[in-house]
Short mmCIF file of C-alpha atoms in Angstrom, two decimals:
data_model
loop_
_atom_site.label_atom_id
_atom_site.label_comp_id
_atom_site.label_asym_id
_atom_site.label_seq_id
_atom_site.Cartn_x
_atom_site.Cartn_y
_atom_site.Cartn_z
CA MET A 1 106.25 70.18 27.44
CA LYS A 2 106.43 73.79 26.50
CA ILE A 3 103.45 74.43 28.74
CA LYS A 4 105.12 72.70 31.64
CA THR A 5 108.28 74.65 31.04
CA GLY A 6 106.31 77.87 30.89
CA ILE A 7 104.57 77.14 34.17
CA PHE A 8 107.86 76.27 35.83
CA SER A 9 109.37 79.50 34.56
CA LEU A 10 106.39 81.45 35.86
CA PHE A 11 106.76 79.84 39.28
CA ALA A 12 110.46 80.65 39.26
CA VAL A 13 109.72 84.28 38.47
CA LEU A 14 107.11 84.44 41.25
CA ILE A 15 109.50 82.93 43.74
CA PHE A 16 112.20 85.36 42.70
CA LEU A 17 109.86 88.35 42.95
CA ASN A 18 108.56 87.19 46.34
CA SER A 19 112.13 86.85 47.58
CA CYS A 20 112.95 90.34 46.38
CA SER A 21 109.79 91.70 47.99
CA LYS A 22 110.77 90.25 51.37
CA LYS A 23 114.22 91.79 51.13
CA ILE A 24 112.76 95.18 50.13
CA ASP A 25 110.19 95.02 52.95
CA ALA A 26 112.94 94.21 55.42
CA ALA A 27 115.11 97.04 54.23
CA TYR A 28 112.36 99.64 53.85
CA GLN A 29 109.72 98.98 56.45
CA ASN A 30 106.44 100.86 56.36
CA PRO A 31 106.98 103.75 58.81
CA ASN A 32 103.26 103.79 59.57
CA ALA A 33 103.06 100.13 60.52
CA GLN A 34 103.18 99.23 64.20
CA THR A 35 106.55 97.78 65.14
CA VAL A 36 107.13 95.97 68.41
CA GLU A 37 109.93 97.84 70.13
CA PRO A 38 111.84 96.55 73.15
CA ILE A 39 109.89 97.82 76.12
CA GLU A 40 113.23 98.23 77.91
CA SER A 41 113.93 101.11 75.49
CA LEU A 42 110.48 102.69 75.91
CA LEU A 43 110.47 103.03 79.69
CA PRO A 44 113.38 105.53 80.02
CA GLY A 45 111.56 108.08 77.87
CA VAL A 46 108.38 107.61 79.87
CA ILE A 47 110.30 108.21 83.09
CA GLY A 48 111.96 111.26 81.53
CA ASN A 49 108.48 112.71 81.04
CA PHE A 50 107.89 112.93 84.77
CA LEU A 51 109.79 116.20 85.03
CA GLY A 52 110.66 117.52 81.59
CA ASN A 53 111.14 115.45 78.46
CA ALA A 54 113.34 116.19 75.49
CA SER A 55 112.00 115.13 72.08
CA SER A 56 111.93 116.47 68.55
CA ALA A 57 108.12 116.62 68.57
CA GLY A 58 107.97 118.87 71.61
CA SER A 59 110.21 119.26 74.62
CA GLY A 60 109.74 120.21 78.24
CA TYR A 61 106.52 118.29 78.88
CA GLY A 62 106.18 117.14 82.49
CA LEU A 63 105.88 118.49 85.99
CA GLY A 64 108.74 120.98 85.68
CA GLY A 65 107.31 123.47 83.21
CA ASP A 66 104.00 123.79 84.99
CA ALA A 67 105.70 123.82 88.40
CA THR A 68 107.57 127.01 87.54
CA ILE A 69 104.17 128.69 87.23
CA ILE A 70 102.15 126.87 89.90
CA GLY A 71 105.00 127.56 92.30
CA ARG A 72 104.02 131.24 91.98
CA TYR A 73 100.45 130.50 93.01
CA ILE A 74 101.63 128.85 96.24
CA GLN A 75 104.50 131.31 96.69
CA TYR A 76 107.34 128.85 96.64
CA TRP A 77 108.87 131.43 94.29
CA ASN A 78 107.83 134.45 92.25
CA ASN A 79 109.10 136.53 89.36
CA TYR A 80 112.25 138.55 90.04
CA ALA A 81 111.05 141.59 88.07
CA VAL A 82 107.76 143.42 87.58
CA THR A 83 106.53 142.82 84.05
CA SER A 84 103.03 143.11 82.67
CA SER A 85 103.11 140.84 79.62
CA ASP A 86 100.38 138.23 79.30
CA ASN A 87 101.38 134.67 80.21
CA GLY A 88 104.36 135.88 82.18
CA GLY A 89 105.58 138.34 84.73
CA THR A 90 103.07 139.40 87.33
CA GLN A 91 100.11 137.57 85.77
CA TYR A 92 100.88 134.26 87.47
CA ASP A 93 102.21 135.96 90.59
CA GLN A 94 98.68 137.38 90.85
CA MET A 95 97.08 133.94 90.41
CA GLY A 96 96.13 134.57 86.79
CA GLY A 97 95.39 131.82 84.31
CA THR A 98 96.76 131.20 80.85
CA VAL A 99 95.20 133.30 78.08
CA GLY A 100 95.27 133.44 74.28
CA GLY A 101 97.14 130.87 72.24
CA SER A 102 99.70 129.99 74.89
CA ASP A 103 100.57 126.42 75.89
CA LEU A 104 101.71 127.47 79.37
CA LEU A 105 100.28 125.24 82.11
CA GLY A 106 99.71 122.57 79.46
CA SER A 107 102.90 120.62 80.13
CA VAL A 108 101.30 117.98 82.36
CA TRP A 109 98.50 117.56 79.81
CA ALA A 110 101.07 116.94 77.07
CA MET A 111 103.12 114.69 79.35
CA PHE A 112 100.16 112.46 80.06
CA TYR A 113 98.50 112.17 76.66
CA TYR A 114 101.55 112.54 74.42
CA GLY A 115 104.79 111.78 76.20
CA GLN A 116 103.60 108.88 78.33
CA GLY A 117 100.27 108.02 76.69
CA GLN A 118 100.67 105.46 73.94
CA ASN A 119 104.13 104.53 75.16
CA LEU A 120 102.62 103.23 78.41
CA ASN A 121 99.91 101.45 76.42
CA ARG A 122 102.58 99.68 74.38
CA ILE A 123 104.55 98.67 77.46
CA ILE A 124 101.39 97.19 78.97
CA GLU A 125 100.39 95.44 75.74
CA TRP A 126 103.78 94.11 74.72
CA GLY A 127 104.88 93.44 78.27
CA SER A 128 101.79 91.26 78.77
CA GLN A 129 102.54 89.34 75.57
CA GLN A 130 106.14 88.84 76.71
CA GLN A 131 105.08 88.03 80.31
CA LYS A 132 107.24 90.87 81.66
CA TRP A 133 104.77 91.52 84.45
CA ASP A 134 107.13 93.84 86.31
CA TYR A 135 107.21 96.21 83.33
CA VAL A 136 103.44 96.00 83.04
CA GLY A 137 103.07 96.85 86.74
CA VAL A 138 105.47 99.79 86.46
CA ALA A 139 103.58 101.16 83.46
CA GLN A 140 100.29 100.89 85.32
CA ALA A 141 101.83 102.57 88.39
CA ILE A 142 102.92 105.51 86.24
CA ARG A 143 99.51 105.67 84.57
CA ALA A 144 97.74 105.78 87.97
CA TRP A 145 100.06 108.56 89.15
CA GLY A 146 99.42 110.46 85.93
CA TRP A 147 95.64 110.23 86.24
CA LEU A 148 95.82 111.76 89.72
CA GLU A 149 98.15 114.58 88.67
CA MET A 150 95.95 115.33 85.68
CA VAL A 151 92.60 115.46 87.44
CA ASN A 152 93.95 117.58 90.29
CA GLN A 153 95.46 120.15 87.93
CA TYR A 154 92.77 120.36 85.25
CA ASN A 155 89.67 118.78 86.86
CA SER A 156 87.95 118.23 83.48
CA ILE A 157 89.98 115.70 81.52
CA ILE A 158 89.49 112.92 78.96
CA LEU A 159 89.18 109.51 80.61
CA LYS A 160 87.09 106.97 78.70
CA GLN A 161 88.12 108.12 75.21
CA ALA A 162 91.66 109.08 76.16
CA PHE A 163 93.55 106.81 73.78
CA ASN A 164 90.95 106.24 71.07
CA THR A 165 92.96 107.07 67.95
CA SER A 166 89.88 107.03 65.72
CA LEU A 167 88.52 110.22 67.31
CA GLN A 168 89.43 113.84 66.74
CA GLN A 169 87.16 115.27 69.42
CA PHE A 170 86.81 113.92 72.95
CA ASN A 171 84.42 114.17 75.87
CA TYR A 172 85.55 115.27 79.32
CA ASP A 173 84.62 112.92 82.15
CA ASP A 174 83.50 113.28 85.74
CA PRO A 175 86.50 113.84 88.07
CA SER A 176 85.07 111.32 90.55
CA ASP A 177 85.37 108.66 87.83
CA VAL A 178 89.01 109.60 87.36
CA TYR A 179 89.64 109.13 91.08
CA ASP A 180 88.02 105.69 90.88
CA THR A 181 90.26 104.91 87.89
CA VAL A 182 93.34 106.00 89.82
CA ARG A 183 92.63 103.40 92.49
CA ALA A 184 91.60 100.65 90.09
CA THR A 185 94.80 101.20 88.11
CA CYS A 186 96.83 101.10 91.33
CA TYR A 187 95.35 97.74 92.25
CA ARG A 188 96.12 96.34 88.79
CA ALA A 189 99.67 97.64 89.11
CA LEU A 190 100.12 95.94 92.48
CA THR A 191 98.82 92.64 91.09
CA ASN A 192 101.44 92.68 88.34
CA LEU A 193 104.24 93.98 90.54
CA ASN A 194 103.61 91.06 92.90
CA ARG A 195 104.04 88.48 90.13
CA THR A 196 107.28 86.52 89.94
CA ASP A 197 106.41 84.19 87.04
CA GLY A 198 107.04 84.52 83.33
CA ALA A 199 109.89 86.81 82.27
CA VAL A 200 109.98 88.89 85.45
CA SER A 201 113.57 89.94 86.16
CA ALA A 202 114.95 92.61 88.46
CA ALA A 203 118.09 92.84 86.32
CA ASN A 204 116.07 93.35 83.16
CA LEU A 205 113.72 95.86 84.79
CA ALA A 206 116.77 97.85 85.89
CA ILE A 207 117.66 98.37 82.22
CA GLY A 208 114.55 100.45 81.55
CA ASP A 209 114.34 101.80 85.09
CA ALA A 210 117.93 103.00 85.40
CA TYR A 211 116.98 106.57 86.29
CA MET A 212 114.17 106.11 88.78
CA ASN A 213 113.93 103.03 91.03
CA LYS A 214 116.72 101.03 89.38
CA GLY A 215 114.57 97.93 88.97
CA ASP A 216 113.50 97.75 92.61
CA VAL A 217 109.95 96.37 92.44
CA ASN A 218 109.42 96.98 96.16
CA LYS A 219 110.00 100.70 95.65
CA TRP A 220 107.51 100.70 92.79
CA LYS A 221 104.95 99.09 95.09
CA LYS A 222 105.64 101.73 97.73
CA PHE A 223 105.14 104.36 95.04
CA VAL A 224 101.73 102.86 94.20
CA TYR A 225 100.75 102.81 97.87
CA GLY A 226 101.78 106.46 98.11
CA VAL A 227 99.55 107.35 95.15
CA LEU A 228 96.67 105.60 96.91
CA ALA A 229 97.40 107.52 100.12
CA ARG A 230 97.33 110.82 98.26
CA SER A 231 94.09 109.87 96.49
CA TYR A 232 92.28 109.44 99.83
CA GLN A 233 93.88 112.36 101.66
CA TYR A 234 93.07 114.88 98.96
CA LEU A 235 89.36 114.25 99.61
CA SER A 236 89.54 115.60 103.16
CA ASN A 237 86.67 118.03 102.47
CA LYS A 238 84.25 115.24 101.52
CA SER A 239 81.80 113.84 104.07
CA ALA A 240 83.09 110.39 103.11
CA TYR A 241 86.53 111.31 104.45
CA LEU A 242 85.47 110.26 107.95
CA SER A 243 82.17 108.44 107.35
CA ASN A 244 83.57 106.14 104.65
CA HIS A 245 86.97 105.85 106.32
CA TYR A 246 88.97 107.73 103.67
CA ALA A 247 91.16 109.01 106.51
CA ASP A 248 91.83 105.42 107.61
CA SER A 249 92.69 104.49 104.03
CA ALA A 250 95.08 107.43 103.73
CA ILE A 251 96.87 106.32 106.90
CA TYR A 252 96.89 102.65 105.87
CA TYR A 253 98.42 103.26 102.46
CA ALA A 254 100.84 105.92 103.67
CA ASN A 255 102.21 103.36 106.12
CA LEU A 256 102.78 101.00 103.18
CA GLY A 257 104.43 103.74 101.10
CA PRO A 258 107.97 105.07 101.56
CA THR A 259 108.89 104.88 105.26
CA SER A 260 112.58 105.79 105.17
CA ASN A 261 114.68 108.03 102.98
CA SER A 262 116.09 104.97 101.25
CA ASP A 263 112.53 104.43 99.97
CA ASN A 264 112.23 107.91 98.47
CA ILE A 265 111.11 107.89 94.84
CA THR A 266 113.47 110.16 92.94
CA LEU A 267 114.42 110.90 89.34
CA LYS A 268 118.13 110.63 88.57
CA PHE A 269 120.16 112.50 85.93
CA ALA A 270 123.45 111.70 84.23
CA GLY A 271 124.18 115.40 83.68
CA GLN A 272 125.87 114.99 80.29
CA LYS A 273 125.22 118.59 79.24
CA THR A 274 122.18 117.70 77.18
CA SER A 275 118.59 118.56 78.06
CA GLY A 276 117.48 114.95 78.28
CA THR A 277 120.15 114.09 80.83
CA SER A 278 119.87 117.18 83.03
CA ASN A 279 117.55 118.19 85.85
CA TYR A 280 114.86 120.60 84.59
CA PHE A 281 115.70 123.05 87.40
CA GLY A 282 119.46 122.92 86.90
CA PRO A 283 121.58 125.67 85.32
CA PHE A 284 122.18 123.82 82.05
CA ARG A 285 118.51 123.88 81.10
CA GLY A 286 118.13 127.42 82.44
CA ASN A 287 114.42 127.20 83.22
CA VAL A 288 114.31 129.00 86.57
CA GLY A 289 116.51 131.99 85.85
CA SER A 290 113.71 134.53 86.39
CA LEU A 291 112.44 132.95 89.62
CA ARG A 292 113.40 134.01 93.14
CA GLN A 293 112.31 132.54 96.44
CA SER A 294 109.19 134.14 97.85
CA ALA A 295 109.09 136.25 100.96
CA TYR A 296 106.58 133.76 102.34
CA VAL A 297 108.92 130.77 102.38
CA ALA A 298 111.90 132.90 103.40
CA ASN A 299 109.96 134.20 106.39
CA LEU A 300 108.87 130.70 107.39
CA LEU A 301 112.46 129.47 107.38
CA SER A 302 114.01 132.52 109.04
CA GLY A 303 111.48 132.97 111.85
CA LEU A 304 109.87 136.11 110.42
CA ASN A 305 106.39 134.62 110.00
CA SER A 306 104.32 136.51 112.57
CA THR A 307 102.07 133.58 113.44
CA ALA A 308 103.96 130.31 112.98
CA PHE A 309 107.47 129.33 114.11
CA THR A 310 108.12 132.96 114.99
CA GLY A 311 111.74 133.65 115.92
CA VAL A 312 112.89 130.12 114.98
CA GLN A 313 115.84 129.94 112.60
CA ASP A 314 115.41 126.82 110.48
CA PRO A 315 118.74 125.11 109.62
CA ARG A 316 117.17 123.82 106.40
CA ALA A 317 117.08 127.32 104.91
CA TRP A 318 120.69 126.97 103.72
CA TYR A 319 119.73 123.90 101.72
CA LEU A 320 116.39 124.97 100.27
CA ILE A 321 116.72 128.67 99.42
CA ARG A 322 119.52 131.20 98.92
CA GLU A 323 121.00 133.79 101.22
CA ASN A 324 121.76 137.40 100.34
CA SER A 325 124.99 139.38 100.78
CA ASN A 326 123.99 140.00 104.40
CA GLY A 327 123.92 136.27 105.04
CA THR A 328 120.20 136.43 105.79
CA PHE A 329 117.17 135.07 103.96
CA LYS A 330 114.75 137.39 102.24
CA GLY A 331 112.35 136.85 99.37
CA VAL A 332 110.23 138.67 96.84
CA GLN A 333 106.57 139.54 97.21
CA PRO A 334 104.25 138.36 94.41
CA GLY A 335 104.15 140.84 91.55
CA GLN A 336 106.57 143.24 93.21
CA GLY A 337 109.98 141.95 92.20
CA SER A 338 112.72 143.70 94.16
CA ALA A 339 110.39 146.41 95.50
CA GLY A 340 110.70 146.84 99.25
CA LEU A 341 114.09 145.11 99.44
CA LEU A 342 117.32 146.96 100.08
CA THR A 343 120.18 145.98 97.79
CA PRO A 344 122.02 143.95 100.49
CA ASP A 345 118.79 142.02 101.14
CA LEU A 346 118.24 140.89 97.57
CA PRO A 347 118.49 137.08 97.51
CA LYS A 348 120.77 135.32 95.08
CA ASN A 349 119.12 133.29 92.37
CA PHE A 350 118.76 129.53 92.75
CA TRP A 351 122.13 128.94 91.08
CA GLY A 352 124.02 131.31 93.37
CA ASN A 353 124.28 134.28 91.01
CA THR A 354 123.28 137.82 91.90
CA PHE A 355 119.61 138.76 92.17
CA ASN A 356 119.41 140.44 88.76
CA SER A 357 121.24 137.67 86.93
CA VAL A 358 118.94 135.41 84.88
CA GLY A 359 121.71 133.53 83.12
CA ALA A 360 123.09 130.21 84.28
CA PRO A 361 126.60 129.87 85.70
CA LEU A 362 129.10 127.63 83.99
CA ALA A 363 129.54 125.60 87.15
CA ASP A 364 126.75 123.48 88.61
CA SER A 365 126.60 125.75 91.65
CA GLY A 366 122.96 125.32 92.63
CA ARG A 367 121.72 123.65 95.78
CA PHE A 368 119.04 121.06 96.47
CA VAL A 369 117.03 120.31 93.27
CA PHE A 370 118.54 123.28 91.43
CA ARG A 371 121.55 121.32 90.15
CA ASP A 372 121.99 119.54 86.82
CA THR A 373 122.58 116.17 88.49
CA ALA A 374 120.43 116.58 91.60
CA GLN A 375 117.99 113.80 92.34
CA PHE A 376 114.46 115.16 91.97
CA PRO A 377 111.96 113.71 94.45
CA VAL A 378 108.59 112.50 93.22
CA MET A 379 107.49 111.07 96.57
CA THR A 380 109.22 110.93 99.95
CA ALA A 381 108.86 109.20 103.28
CA SER A 382 108.53 112.61 104.89
CA GLU A 383 105.47 113.41 102.78
CA MET A 384 103.85 110.12 103.83
CA GLN A 385 104.37 111.01 107.48
CA PHE A 386 102.62 114.33 107.04
CA ILE A 387 99.70 112.56 105.37
CA ILE A 388 99.48 110.30 108.42
CA ALA A 389 99.76 113.29 110.73
CA GLU A 390 96.94 115.23 109.07
CA ALA A 391 94.63 112.23 108.71
CA SER A 392 95.21 111.19 112.33
CA TYR A 393 94.65 114.74 113.51
CA ARG A 394 91.32 114.95 111.67
CA LYS A 395 90.30 111.64 113.25
CA GLY A 396 91.07 113.01 116.70
CA ASP A 397 94.10 110.77 117.28
CA LYS A 398 96.45 113.58 118.31
CA ALA A 399 99.14 111.26 119.76
CA THR A 400 99.64 109.47 116.43
CA ALA A 401 99.46 112.81 114.66
CA LEU A 402 102.24 114.30 116.78
CA ALA A 403 104.48 111.26 116.35
CA ALA A 404 104.06 111.30 112.56
CA TYR A 405 104.49 115.08 112.43
CA THR A 406 107.78 114.87 114.36
CA ASN A 407 108.99 111.98 112.20
CA GLY A 408 108.13 113.88 109.03
CA ILE A 409 110.33 116.81 110.06
CA SER A 410 113.13 114.46 111.15
CA LEU A 411 113.08 112.55 107.86
CA HIS A 412 113.24 115.80 105.89
CA PHE A 413 116.24 116.99 107.91
CA ASP A 414 118.03 113.70 107.27
CA MET A 415 117.20 113.71 103.55
CA LEU A 416 118.74 117.15 103.14
CA ALA A 417 121.77 116.45 105.32
CA ASN A 418 122.62 113.13 103.69
CA GLN A 419 121.70 113.72 100.05
CA TYR A 420 121.64 117.46 99.34
CA ALA A 421 124.63 119.04 101.05
CA PHE A 422 126.12 120.13 97.69
CA ASN A 423 127.33 123.74 97.65
CA VAL A 424 126.10 124.42 101.18
CA PRO A 425 128.71 126.39 103.19
CA SER A 426 130.51 124.19 105.70
CA TYR A 427 129.44 126.40 108.59
CA ALA A 428 125.76 125.93 107.63
CA LEU A 429 125.71 122.15 107.34
CA ILE A 430 123.02 120.43 109.37
CA THR A 431 124.47 118.76 112.47
CA PRO A 432 122.76 116.36 114.89
CA SER A 433 122.74 119.10 117.53
CA ALA A 434 121.14 121.61 115.14
CA LYS A 435 118.46 119.11 114.21
CA SER A 436 117.84 118.23 117.85
CA ALA A 437 117.54 121.89 118.84
CA TYR A 438 114.92 122.44 116.18
CA LEU A 439 112.89 119.36 117.08
CA THR A 440 112.92 120.18 120.79
CA ASN A 441 111.79 123.76 120.24
CA THR A 442 108.20 123.72 121.50
CA SER A 443 107.29 126.48 119.08
CA VAL A 444 107.82 123.87 116.38
CA VAL A 445 107.08 120.54 118.09
CA PRO A 446 104.74 120.73 121.08
CA THR A 447 105.29 118.26 123.91
CA ASN A 448 101.54 117.83 124.43
CA PRO A 449 99.69 116.17 121.51
CA GLY A 450 96.67 118.29 122.32
CA SER A 451 98.63 121.42 121.46
CA LEU A 452 99.42 120.31 117.91
CA THR A 453 97.66 122.37 115.21
CA LEU A 454 96.74 121.92 111.57
CA THR A 455 98.81 125.02 110.92
CA GLN A 456 101.95 123.30 112.18
CA ILE A 457 101.27 120.13 110.20
CA MET A 458 100.51 121.84 106.91
CA LEU A 459 103.31 124.42 107.13
CA GLN A 460 105.91 121.79 107.93
CA LYS A 461 104.61 119.75 105.00
CA TYR A 462 104.82 122.92 102.87
CA ILE A 463 108.51 123.19 103.82
CA ALA A 464 109.23 119.48 103.33
CA LEU A 465 107.79 119.56 99.80
CA TYR A 466 109.50 122.84 98.88
CA GLY A 467 111.09 122.86 95.44
CA TRP A 468 109.81 119.51 94.21
CA GLY A 469 106.28 118.83 95.49
CA VAL A 470 104.72 121.87 93.84
CA HIS A 471 101.64 120.06 92.54
CA GLU A 472 101.04 118.28 95.85
CA THR A 473 101.36 121.50 97.84
CA TRP A 474 98.97 123.22 95.45
CA ALA A 475 96.46 120.41 96.07
CA ASP A 476 96.90 120.96 99.81
CA MET A 477 96.46 124.72 99.65
CA ARG A 478 93.34 124.40 97.50
CA ARG A 479 91.86 121.94 100.01
CA PHE A 480 92.20 124.74 102.56
CA HIS A 481 90.99 127.31 100.01
CA TYR A 482 94.27 129.16 100.69
CA THR A 483 92.84 131.11 103.64
CA ASP A 484 90.78 128.63 105.69
CA ILE A 485 91.01 129.18 109.45
CA ASP A 486 92.66 126.81 111.91
CA PRO A 487 90.05 126.29 114.67
CA ILE A 488 92.78 126.08 117.31
CA THR A 489 94.75 129.22 116.44
CA GLY A 490 91.89 131.30 115.05
CA ALA A 491 94.24 132.34 112.23
CA GLN A 492 94.78 130.96 108.73
CA VAL A 493 96.06 127.40 108.46
CA TYR A 494 98.63 128.81 106.02
CA ALA A 495 99.65 131.53 108.45
CA ASP A 496 100.35 134.97 106.94
CA PHE A 497 99.71 133.71 103.39
CA VAL A 498 98.24 136.46 101.19
CA PRO A 499 96.99 135.03 97.87
CA GLY A 500 98.49 136.88 94.93
CA GLY A 501 100.24 139.19 97.34
CA GLY A 502 96.93 141.01 97.78
CA THR A 503 96.43 141.83 94.09
CA LEU A 504 94.60 139.30 91.91
CA TYR A 505 94.78 139.25 88.11
CA ILE A 506 92.02 141.17 86.35
CA ASN A 507 90.45 138.02 84.83
CA ASN A 508 90.04 136.44 88.27
CA ASN A 509 87.13 138.70 89.19
CA GLY A 510 88.37 138.71 92.77
CA LYS A 511 88.60 134.90 93.01
CA TYR A 512 91.54 132.59 93.67
CA VAL A 513 93.03 130.17 91.15
CA TYR A 514 91.91 126.54 91.44
CA ARG A 515 92.68 124.83 88.14
CA ALA A 516 94.60 125.11 84.89
CA ARG A 517 92.86 125.22 81.55
CA PRO A 518 93.47 122.28 79.15
CA ARG A 519 96.44 122.49 76.82
CA TYR A 520 95.87 125.03 74.06
CA ASN A 521 97.53 123.16 71.19
CA SER A 522 95.08 120.30 71.33
CA GLU A 523 91.83 121.18 73.08
CA TYR A 524 91.44 124.78 71.96
CA LEU A 525 92.16 123.86 68.35
CA TYR A 526 89.56 121.12 67.94
CA ASP A 527 87.69 120.26 71.15
CA ILE A 528 85.57 123.42 71.41
CA PRO A 529 82.25 121.63 72.16
CA SER A 530 83.75 119.92 75.20
CA LEU A 531 85.37 123.15 76.34
CA GLN A 532 82.02 124.93 76.12
CA LYS A 533 80.34 122.30 78.28
CA VAL A 534 82.73 122.92 81.20
CA GLY A 535 83.04 126.67 80.74
CA ALA A 536 86.66 126.54 79.63
CA LEU A 537 86.19 129.39 77.16
CA ASN A 538 85.46 131.79 80.01
CA LEU A 539 88.32 134.06 81.07
CA ASP A 540 87.84 133.14 84.73
CA TYR A 541 87.73 129.38 84.12
CA HIS A 542 90.93 128.95 86.14
CA THR A 543 89.03 130.14 89.24
CA TYR A 544 86.48 127.30 89.11
CA GLU A 545 87.05 125.07 92.13
CA CYS A 546 88.10 121.48 91.43
CA TRP A 547 85.90 118.55 92.47
CA PHE A 548 88.50 117.06 94.82
CA SER A 549 88.59 120.12 97.11
CA GLN A 550 84.83 120.66 97.22
CA GLN A 551 82.61 119.38 100.01
#
């Protein structure tokens, strides 16, 4: 009996201890153990990483940080003052690359592998388990987009071992494999976005997708088609572009992508005076205080370009860039700051302050994407039309090219007039008559399809992507090697464009910039063998041409 009692008592103690253990485990969970989080709460942070995230482990990762620098390469903007410090000032104006221990131009790298990386993997994994196929499709769409942005910016990236957490060093993969992965991931995304079974719910998707497509699966599919269109069009220098019908594919998918401004893929911001809720280019975050519009874009919009659209005043100038005290549009030359500009010609900064002001105003007085709450485009219907125009032109279908070219300009006018009229003077607002006058100007839109040029197509695309499509414009300009000649005009496709303003950074050895080096605070701290294999330790590595733009 005593033995039985003893055993019973032992069991009672074990049960008690087990009960306590469960309570302790519930109250103090292992922080290193994987916990299934609601994927509805993961997606907003992933979307925030598109432009510029805000997190305790590292903020600002996304397109925005790198765009402020790449925008200097393509002369969307340049530095307002002449400074000689490394990783700033005139270095990037002169097409220099990042040097030393700086993380500059590593924001997209960090966005992809850190900010979106495992979070997208979890959404795909847990979303599949929960049969939330719409979330799975969205995650795959974002992953496909990220692969394309990564390979175009860095060329040599980690593909096959990308999310292998057991490794500390990684191999870089062939860029052509990344392009194949982009398309394969797009097709998987479309398969899941087309599903209506399981726990698919537009209302539930809208919870995680509140600040991008608001749960609209059709817009996500258009986004995927747009990524596919870009992936084929960027290979215009390959022999397969015509022989393997890449041009046809670019046209096909662009026609399935955004076709109206209501389809535009944009990031939205609540503007609650915190970094995470504000546009990266807005005054609250203060990231573009030292940038001023370039002379190149100002001349294009004000009719001062000597080769293209000469003498044509573009009504969109008042929306995209800033006027000076003379009420005209001037810009800075790369690496020269205010040199060559009279005081009345100095443009205001993007928030409407004086030229020399780098601080942000208290009021949200910027225009276009330079406002705290401005929608930031990621892909537009106008861009798709210019893809169709270029691809059709290269195929010899000039009639289709002209129609798409005209529609691309028209859509961009309408987007600005209807969605970005904030802080534009009333006398400068785009009117139907102003738009019509521009589109019927034969210097801009020829009446004969045979008179259309690549110069017109690419410069109008350059304008339509101004401010937001920095990475896409850089891909375009590298495809044309910055100074390639238009066979019709006999002049540069990018008319009057002078890389680096005529002075290239000392490390360039007389060559143009074509890629960014991998992020310092990962690759250059532990991945030296892989860096050596691709030449990334060389000071002119940033001048190595990317695979996508090569023949």
